[in-house]
Amino acid sequence: MPLVTIKVLEGRTTEQKRGMVKDVTEAIVKNIGCPDSAVQIELVDLKPENIAHGGKLFSDGR
Amino acid sequence: MPLVTIKVLEGRTTEQKRGMVKDVTEAIVKNIGCPDSAVQIELVDLKPENIAHGGKLFSDGR
Amino acid sequence: MPLVTIKVLEGRTTEQKRGMVKDVTEAIVKNIGCPDSAVQIELVDLKPENIAHGGKLFSDGR
Amino acid sequence: MPLVTIKVLEGRTTEQKRGMVKDVTEAIVKNIGCPDSAVQIELVDLKPENIAHGGKLFSDGR
Amino acid sequence: MPLVTIKVLEGRTTEQKRGMVKDVTEAIVKNIGCPDSAVQIELVDLKPENIAHGGKLFSDGR
Amino acid sequence: MPLVTIKVLEGRTTEQKRGMVKDVTEAIVKNIGCPDSAVQIELVDLKPENIAHGGKLFSDGR
């Protein structure tokens, strides 16, 4: 704990993921004061046909 | 917001997903009174070997 | 299954929740073709100090 | 209900999943007193590049 | 990891929760072979007015 | 999108939450390149009697 879930559109590179988990962990440690080893992050890759805004699938355009 | 997650057995067609996010969005707007652009939906496709009822995997039959 | 989660800002009345789960269930049944008894919905009431957009808490104004 | 989600590192065999949902269901029934048919479990397979501890991706070593 | 979430109707005693997390942890360790210290469980207490089956709130009867 | 959930032990001050959502949003924008207005964060306050590690409730000590 803290337990973090970050859902992003699929297609992020490993480099982007590596940087994101490092920086998000630091951001939480800075504000909560927990050890960084306590921060767990799960990334979820979302497919465009599985997301909708305003009743419209992302894969159908915006 | 509202943020909606709908978990269904994998195998739904894009047409089914398209209709479902449209109709679910309308159902929420009708009752909550938010603009439809505020409704976000995430669909999750579940594999039969990753679901269980009564202690038994869905993929092992019911 | 389907399993649905709907996260909304706290303060919705029971009447709004009652209508929303009824209409969302119908919207899913119409598109997926499952029996309505298979649709489970969980509502989550979100506090304004626990939501943020653009790096700003909802409770701090928009 | 109860609704259970178990997130594990990908690569578990069907046999492991089969045993786990059976035993977890029994553990819940024993303590809650619900019928086993009421227990639903969703398994989520996590990829090593989508998990991080201490700001470091699992796929980058520990 | 494993990360477990168990959603139950509110009103379970601390004794029930204590027994459930102990037994569920053992059930996972037995099948996955991880150390028990790796198993994290989050319990979520659900209010009857926030759950619905078949389009009907649990608090409205079944 | 991105959609972020951060689960922390209850008792964080509004000031801590305010700083955390600001800094986590910046960390994601820096790595993903999305506009900060696209980042949504939900905070979840966890009670000590609803978390367990190693089969033991957090409220029972470690």
PDB file of N, CA and C in Angstrom, chain D:
ATOM      1  N   MET D   1     -22.937 -12.397  -5.115  1.00  0.00           N
ATOM      2  CA  MET D   1     -22.150 -11.854  -4.027  1.00  0.00           C
ATOM      3  C   MET D   1     -21.837 -12.960  -3.016  1.00  0.00           C
ATOM      4  N   PRO D   2     -20.698 -13.024  -2.423  1.00  0.00           N
ATOM      5  CA  PRO D   2     -19.557 -12.127  -2.541  1.00  0.00           C
ATOM      6  C   PRO D   2     -18.923 -12.144  -3.941  1.00  0.00           C
ATOM      7  N   LEU D   3     -18.337 -10.997  -4.290  1.00  0.00           N
ATOM      8  CA  LEU D   3     -17.611 -10.847  -5.552  1.00  0.00           C
ATOM      9  C   LEU D   3     -16.124 -10.757  -5.247  1.00  0.00           C
ATOM     10  N   VAL D   4     -15.361 -11.660  -5.838  1.00  0.00           N
ATOM     11  CA  VAL D   4     -13.936 -11.749  -5.536  1.00  0.00           C
ATOM     12  C   VAL D   4     -13.122 -11.496  -6.802  1.00  0.00           C
ATOM     13  N   THR D   5     -12.066 -10.721  -6.675  1.00  0.00           N
ATOM     14  CA  THR D   5     -11.123 -10.552  -7.774  1.00  0.00           C
ATOM     15  C   THR D   5      -9.749 -10.976  -7.273  1.00  0.00           C
ATOM     16  N   ILE D   6      -9.071 -11.818  -8.033  1.00  0.00           N
ATOM     17  CA  ILE D   6      -7.722 -12.250  -7.654  1.00  0.00           C
ATOM     18  C   ILE D   6      -6.782 -11.935  -8.803  1.00  0.00           C
ATOM     19  N   LYS D   7      -5.835 -11.029  -8.557  1.00  0.00           N
ATOM     20  CA  LYS D   7      -4.855 -10.648  -9.569  1.00  0.00           C
ATOM     21  C   LYS D   7      -3.544 -11.378  -9.301  1.00  0.00           C
ATOM     22  N   VAL D   8      -3.116 -12.163 -10.276  1.00  0.00           N
ATOM     23  CA  VAL D   8      -1.876 -12.919 -10.133  1.00  0.00           C
ATOM     24  C   VAL D   8      -0.998 -12.713 -11.362  1.00  0.00           C
ATOM     25  N   LEU D   9       0.292 -12.957 -11.187  1.00  0.00           N
ATOM     26  CA  LEU D   9       1.205 -12.893 -12.317  1.00  0.00           C
ATOM     27  C   LEU D   9       0.771 -13.911 -13.366  1.00  0.00           C
ATOM     28  N   GLU D  10       0.805 -13.537 -14.634  1.00  0.00           N
ATOM     29  CA  GLU D  10       0.374 -14.455 -15.685  1.00  0.00           C
ATOM     30  C   GLU D  10       1.227 -15.723 -15.668  1.00  0.00           C
ATOM     31  N   GLY D  11       0.693 -16.808 -16.211  1.00  0.00           N
ATOM     32  CA  GLY D  11       1.443 -18.050 -16.310  1.00  0.00           C
ATOM     33  C   GLY D  11       0.926 -19.161 -15.403  1.00  0.00           C
ATOM     34  N   ARG D  12      -0.115 -18.870 -14.623  1.00  0.00           N
ATOM     35  CA  ARG D  12      -0.707 -19.920 -13.787  1.00  0.00           C
ATOM     36  C   ARG D  12      -1.407 -20.930 -14.698  1.00  0.00           C
ATOM     37  N   THR D  13      -1.295 -22.195 -14.359  1.00  0.00           N
ATOM     38  CA  THR D  13      -1.949 -23.224 -15.162  1.00  0.00           C
ATOM     39  C   THR D  13      -3.444 -23.270 -14.855  1.00  0.00           C
ATOM     40  N   THR D  14      -4.182 -23.908 -15.756  1.00  0.00           N
ATOM     41  CA  THR D  14      -5.618 -24.086 -15.513  1.00  0.00           C
ATOM     42  C   THR D  14      -5.830 -24.904 -14.243  1.00  0.00           C
ATOM     43  N   GLU D  15      -4.940 -25.842 -14.013  1.00  0.00           N
ATOM     44  CA  GLU D  15      -5.060 -26.670 -12.802  1.00  0.00           C
ATOM     45  C   GLU D  15      -4.906 -25.809 -11.536  1.00  0.00           C
ATOM     46  N   GLN D  16      -3.948 -24.888 -11.574  1.00  0.00           N
ATOM     47  CA  GLN D  16      -3.779 -23.986 -10.413  1.00  0.00           C
ATOM     48  C   GLN D  16      -5.014 -23.110 -10.221  1.00  0.00           C
ATOM     49  N   LYS D  17      -5.528 -22.594 -11.338  1.00  0.00           N
ATOM     50  CA  LYS D  17      -6.725 -21.734 -11.250  1.00  0.00           C
ATOM     51  C   LYS D  17      -7.917 -22.528 -10.726  1.00  0.00           C
ATOM     52  N   ARG D  18      -8.063 -23.736 -11.219  1.00  0.00           N
ATOM     53  CA  ARG D  18      -9.184 -24.593 -10.804  1.00  0.00           C
ATOM     54  C   ARG D  18      -9.146 -24.860  -9.298  1.00  0.00           C
ATOM     55  N   GLY D  19      -7.952 -25.177  -8.803  1.00  0.00           N
ATOM     56  CA  GLY D  19      -7.817 -25.432  -7.372  1.00  0.00           C
ATOM     57  C   GLY D  19      -8.026 -24.174  -6.545  1.00  0.00           C
ATOM     58  N   MET D  20      -7.517 -23.064  -7.063  1.00  0.00           N
ATOM     59  CA  MET D  20      -7.600 -21.816  -6.307  1.00  0.00           C
ATOM     60  C   MET D  20      -9.047 -21.354  -6.155  1.00  0.00           C
ATOM     61  N   VAL D  21      -9.828 -21.382  -7.229  1.00  0.00           N
ATOM     62  CA  VAL D  21     -11.218 -20.903  -7.099  1.00  0.00           C
ATOM     63  C   VAL D  21     -12.040 -21.840  -6.207  1.00  0.00           C
ATOM     64  N   LYS D  22     -11.731 -23.121  -6.252  1.00  0.00           N
ATOM     65  CA  LYS D  22     -12.453 -24.067  -5.374  1.00  0.00           C
ATOM     66  C   LYS D  22     -12.144 -23.771  -3.900  1.00  0.00           C
ATOM     67  N   ASP D  23     -10.859 -23.638  -3.601  1.00  0.00           N
ATOM     68  CA  ASP D  23     -10.450 -23.463  -2.207  1.00  0.00           C
ATOM     69  C   ASP D  23     -10.804 -22.076  -1.663  1.00  0.00           C
ATOM     70  N   VAL D  24     -10.685 -21.056  -2.495  1.00  0.00           N
ATOM     71  CA  VAL D  24     -11.053 -19.708  -2.040  1.00  0.00           C
ATOM     72  C   VAL D  24     -12.556 -19.646  -1.779  1.00  0.00           C
ATOM     73  N   THR D  25     -13.324 -20.273  -2.649  1.00  0.00           N
ATOM     74  CA  THR D  25     -14.780 -20.297  -2.436  1.00  0.00           C
ATOM     75  C   THR D  25     -15.107 -20.962  -1.102  1.00  0.00           C
ATOM     76  N   GLU D  26     -14.491 -22.093  -0.831  1.00  0.00           N
ATOM     77  CA  GLU D  26     -14.737 -22.784   0.452  1.00  0.00           C
ATOM     78  C   GLU D  26     -14.339 -21.917   1.647  1.00  0.00           C
ATOM     79  N   ALA D  27     -13.223 -21.202   1.498  1.00  0.00           N
ATOM     80  CA  ALA D  27     -12.753 -20.345   2.595  1.00  0.00           C
ATOM     81  C   ALA D  27     -13.751 -19.234   2.900  1.00  0.00           C
ATOM     82  N   ILE D  28     -14.394 -18.708   1.861  1.00  0.00           N
ATOM     83  CA  ILE D  28     -15.376 -17.633   2.067  1.00  0.00           C
ATOM     84  C   ILE D  28     -16.666 -18.195   2.650  1.00  0.00           C
ATOM     85  N   VAL D  29     -17.138 -19.295   2.097  1.00  0.00           N
ATOM     86  CA  VAL D  29     -18.376 -19.920   2.590  1.00  0.00           C
ATOM     87  C   VAL D  29     -18.245 -20.272   4.071  1.00  0.00           C
ATOM     88  N   LYS D  30     -17.089 -20.810   4.442  1.00  0.00           N
ATOM     89  CA  LYS D  30     -16.842 -21.199   5.839  1.00  0.00           C
ATOM     90  C   LYS D  30     -16.996 -20.020   6.797  1.00  0.00           C
ATOM     91  N   ASN D  31     -16.529 -18.857   6.374  1.00  0.00           N
ATOM     92  CA  ASN D  31     -16.513 -17.692   7.264  1.00  0.00           C
ATOM     93  C   ASN D  31     -17.744 -16.806   7.173  1.00  0.00           C
ATOM     94  N   ILE D  32     -18.360 -16.754   5.984  1.00  0.00           N
ATOM     95  CA  ILE D  32     -19.501 -15.851   5.777  1.00  0.00           C
ATOM     96  C   ILE D  32     -20.825 -16.591   5.921  1.00  0.00           C
ATOM     97  N   GLY D  33     -20.810 -17.882   5.633  1.00  0.00           N
ATOM     98  CA  GLY D  33     -22.042 -18.634   5.757  1.00  0.00           C
ATOM     99  C   GLY D  33     -22.985 -18.514   4.574  1.00  0.00           C
ATOM    100  N   CYS D  34     -22.498 -18.009   3.448  1.00  0.00           N
ATOM    101  CA  CYS D  34     -23.335 -17.924   2.243  1.00  0.00           C
ATOM    102  C   CYS D  34     -23.283 -19.263   1.503  1.00  0.00           C
ATOM    103  N   PRO D  35     -24.238 -19.515   0.602  1.00  0.00           N
ATOM    104  CA  PRO D  35     -24.144 -20.717  -0.233  1.00  0.00           C
ATOM    105  C   PRO D  35     -22.975 -20.566  -1.206  1.00  0.00           C
ATOM    106  N   ASP D  36     -22.331 -21.688  -1.575  1.00  0.00           N
ATOM    107  CA  ASP D  36     -21.169 -21.549  -2.460  1.00  0.00           C
ATOM    108  C   ASP D  36     -21.566 -21.029  -3.847  1.00  0.00           C
ATOM    109  N   SER D  37     -22.817 -21.237  -4.226  1.00  0.00           N
ATOM    110  CA  SER D  37     -23.268 -20.735  -5.529  1.00  0.00           C
ATOM    111  C   SER D  37     -23.284 -19.208  -5.586  1.00  0.00           C
ATOM    112  N   ALA D  38     -23.212 -18.565  -4.420  1.00  0.00           N
ATOM    113  CA  ALA D  38     -23.244 -17.098  -4.392  1.00  0.00           C
ATOM    114  C   ALA D  38     -21.876 -16.475  -4.625  1.00  0.00           C
ATOM    115  N   VAL D  39     -20.834 -17.283  -4.524  1.00  0.00           N
ATOM    116  CA  VAL D  39     -19.470 -16.742  -4.633  1.00  0.00           C
ATOM    117  C   VAL D  39     -19.038 -16.683  -6.097  1.00  0.00           C
ATOM    118  N   GLN D  40     -18.712 -15.495  -6.543  1.00  0.00           N
ATOM    119  CA  GLN D  40     -18.215 -15.305  -7.901  1.00  0.00           C
ATOM    120  C   GLN D  40     -16.768 -14.839  -7.832  1.00  0.00           C
ATOM    121  N   ILE D  41     -15.931 -15.411  -8.676  1.00  0.00           N
ATOM    122  CA  ILE D  41     -14.512 -15.048  -8.670  1.00  0.00           C
ATOM    123  C   ILE D  41     -14.083 -14.657 -10.077  1.00  0.00           C
ATOM    124  N   GLU D  42     -13.343 -13.567 -10.156  1.00  0.00           N
ATOM    125  CA  GLU D  42     -12.711 -13.178 -11.419  1.00  0.00           C
ATOM    126  C   GLU D  42     -11.193 -13.244 -11.225  1.00  0.00           C
ATOM    127  N   LEU D  43     -10.514 -13.945 -12.117  1.00  0.00           N
ATOM    128  CA  LEU D  43      -9.052 -13.978 -12.087  1.00  0.00           C
ATOM    129  C   LEU D  43      -8.513 -12.998 -13.115  1.00  0.00           C
ATOM    130  N   VAL D  44      -7.465 -12.284 -12.749  1.00  0.00           N
ATOM    131  CA  VAL D  44      -6.829 -11.339 -13.677  1.00  0.00           C
ATOM    132  C   VAL D  44      -5.363 -11.733 -13.805  1.00  0.00           C
ATOM    133  N   ASP D  45      -4.925 -11.989 -15.027  1.00  0.00           N
ATOM    134  CA  ASP D  45      -3.522 -12.349 -15.290  1.00  0.00           C
ATOM    135  C   ASP D  45      -2.722 -11.071 -15.549  1.00  0.00           C
ATOM    136  N   LEU D  46      -1.727 -10.817 -14.710  1.00  0.00           N
ATOM    137  CA  LEU D  46      -0.942  -9.593 -14.850  1.00  0.00           C
ATOM    138  C   LEU D  46       0.364  -9.870 -15.599  1.00  0.00           C
ATOM    139  N   LYS D  47       0.694  -9.002 -16.544  1.00  0.00           N
ATOM    140  CA  LYS D  47       1.959  -9.111 -17.272  1.00  0.00           C
ATOM    141  C   LYS D  47       3.070  -8.433 -16.463  1.00  0.00           C
ATOM    142  N   PRO D  48       4.276  -9.001 -16.478  1.00  0.00           N
ATOM    143  CA  PRO D  48       5.377  -8.429 -15.679  1.00  0.00           C
ATOM    144  C   PRO D  48       5.696  -6.971 -16.047  1.00  0.00           C
ATOM    145  N   GLU D  49       5.429  -6.572 -17.290  1.00  0.00           N
ATOM    146  CA  GLU D  49       5.712  -5.179 -17.676  1.00  0.00           C
ATOM    147  C   GLU D  49       4.577  -4.239 -17.261  1.00  0.00           C
ATOM    148  N   ASN D  50       3.542  -4.790 -16.643  1.00  0.00           N
ATOM    149  CA  ASN D  50       2.436  -3.943 -16.195  1.00  0.00           C
ATOM    150  C   ASN D  50       2.300  -3.880 -14.678  1.00  0.00           C
ATOM    151  N   ILE D  51       3.335  -4.329 -13.980  1.00  0.00           N
ATOM    152  CA  ILE D  51       3.322  -4.250 -12.521  1.00  0.00           C
ATOM    153  C   ILE D  51       4.601  -3.569 -12.064  1.00  0.00           C
ATOM    154  N   ALA D  52       4.499  -2.764 -11.022  1.00  0.00           N
ATOM    155  CA  ALA D  52       5.691  -2.124 -10.468  1.00  0.00           C
ATOM    156  C   ALA D  52       5.627  -2.109  -8.949  1.00  0.00           C
ATOM    157  N   HIS D  53       6.780  -2.322  -8.336  1.00  0.00           N
ATOM    158  CA  HIS D  53       6.966  -2.140  -6.900  1.00  0.00           C
ATOM    159  C   HIS D  53       8.139  -1.176  -6.715  1.00  0.00           C
ATOM    160  N   GLY D  54       7.980  -0.246  -5.805  1.00  0.00           N
ATOM    161  CA  GLY D  54       9.082   0.662  -5.510  1.00  0.00           C
ATOM    162  C   GLY D  54       9.531   1.465  -6.719  1.00  0.00           C
ATOM    163  N   GLY D  55       8.619   1.715  -7.647  1.00  0.00           N
ATOM    164  CA  GLY D  55       8.941   2.565  -8.786  1.00  0.00           C
ATOM    165  C   GLY D  55       9.639   1.848  -9.923  1.00  0.00           C
ATOM    166  N   LYS D  56       9.688   0.504  -9.846  1.00  0.00           N
ATOM    167  CA  LYS D  56      10.429  -0.285 -10.829  1.00  0.00           C
ATOM    168  C   LYS D  56       9.525  -1.368 -11.418  1.00  0.00           C
ATOM    169  N   LEU D  57       9.533  -1.468 -12.750  1.00  0.00           N
ATOM    170  CA  LEU D  57       8.719  -2.498 -13.393  1.00  0.00           C
ATOM    171  C   LEU D  57       9.195  -3.885 -12.975  1.00  0.00           C
ATOM    172  N   PHE D  58       8.263  -4.779 -12.771  1.00  0.00           N
ATOM    173  CA  PHE D  58       8.562  -6.160 -12.412  1.00  0.00           C
ATOM    174  C   PHE D  58       9.432  -6.811 -13.490  1.00  0.00           C
ATOM    175  N   SER D  59       9.185  -6.458 -14.733  1.00  0.00           N
ATOM    176  CA  SER D  59       9.929  -7.040 -15.864  1.00  0.00           C
ATOM    177  C   SER D  59      11.378  -6.555 -15.933  1.00  0.00           C
ATOM    178  N   ASP D  60      11.714  -5.519 -15.161  1.00  0.00           N
ATOM    179  CA  ASP D  60      13.095  -5.017 -15.115  1.00  0.00           C
ATOM    180  C   ASP D  60      13.894  -5.670 -13.988  1.00  0.00           C
ATOM    181  N   GLY D  61      13.319  -6.693 -13.370  1.00  0.00           N
ATOM    182  CA  GLY D  61      14.004  -7.345 -12.251  1.00  0.00           C
ATOM    183  C   GLY D  61      13.607  -6.668 -10.959  1.00  0.00           C
ATOM    184  N   ARG D  62      14.047  -7.262  -9.854  1.00  0.00           N
ATOM    185  CA  ARG D  62      13.610  -6.725  -8.559  1.00  0.00           C
ATOM    186  C   ARG D  62      14.780  -6.148  -7.796  1.00  0.00           C
TER     187      ARG D  62
END
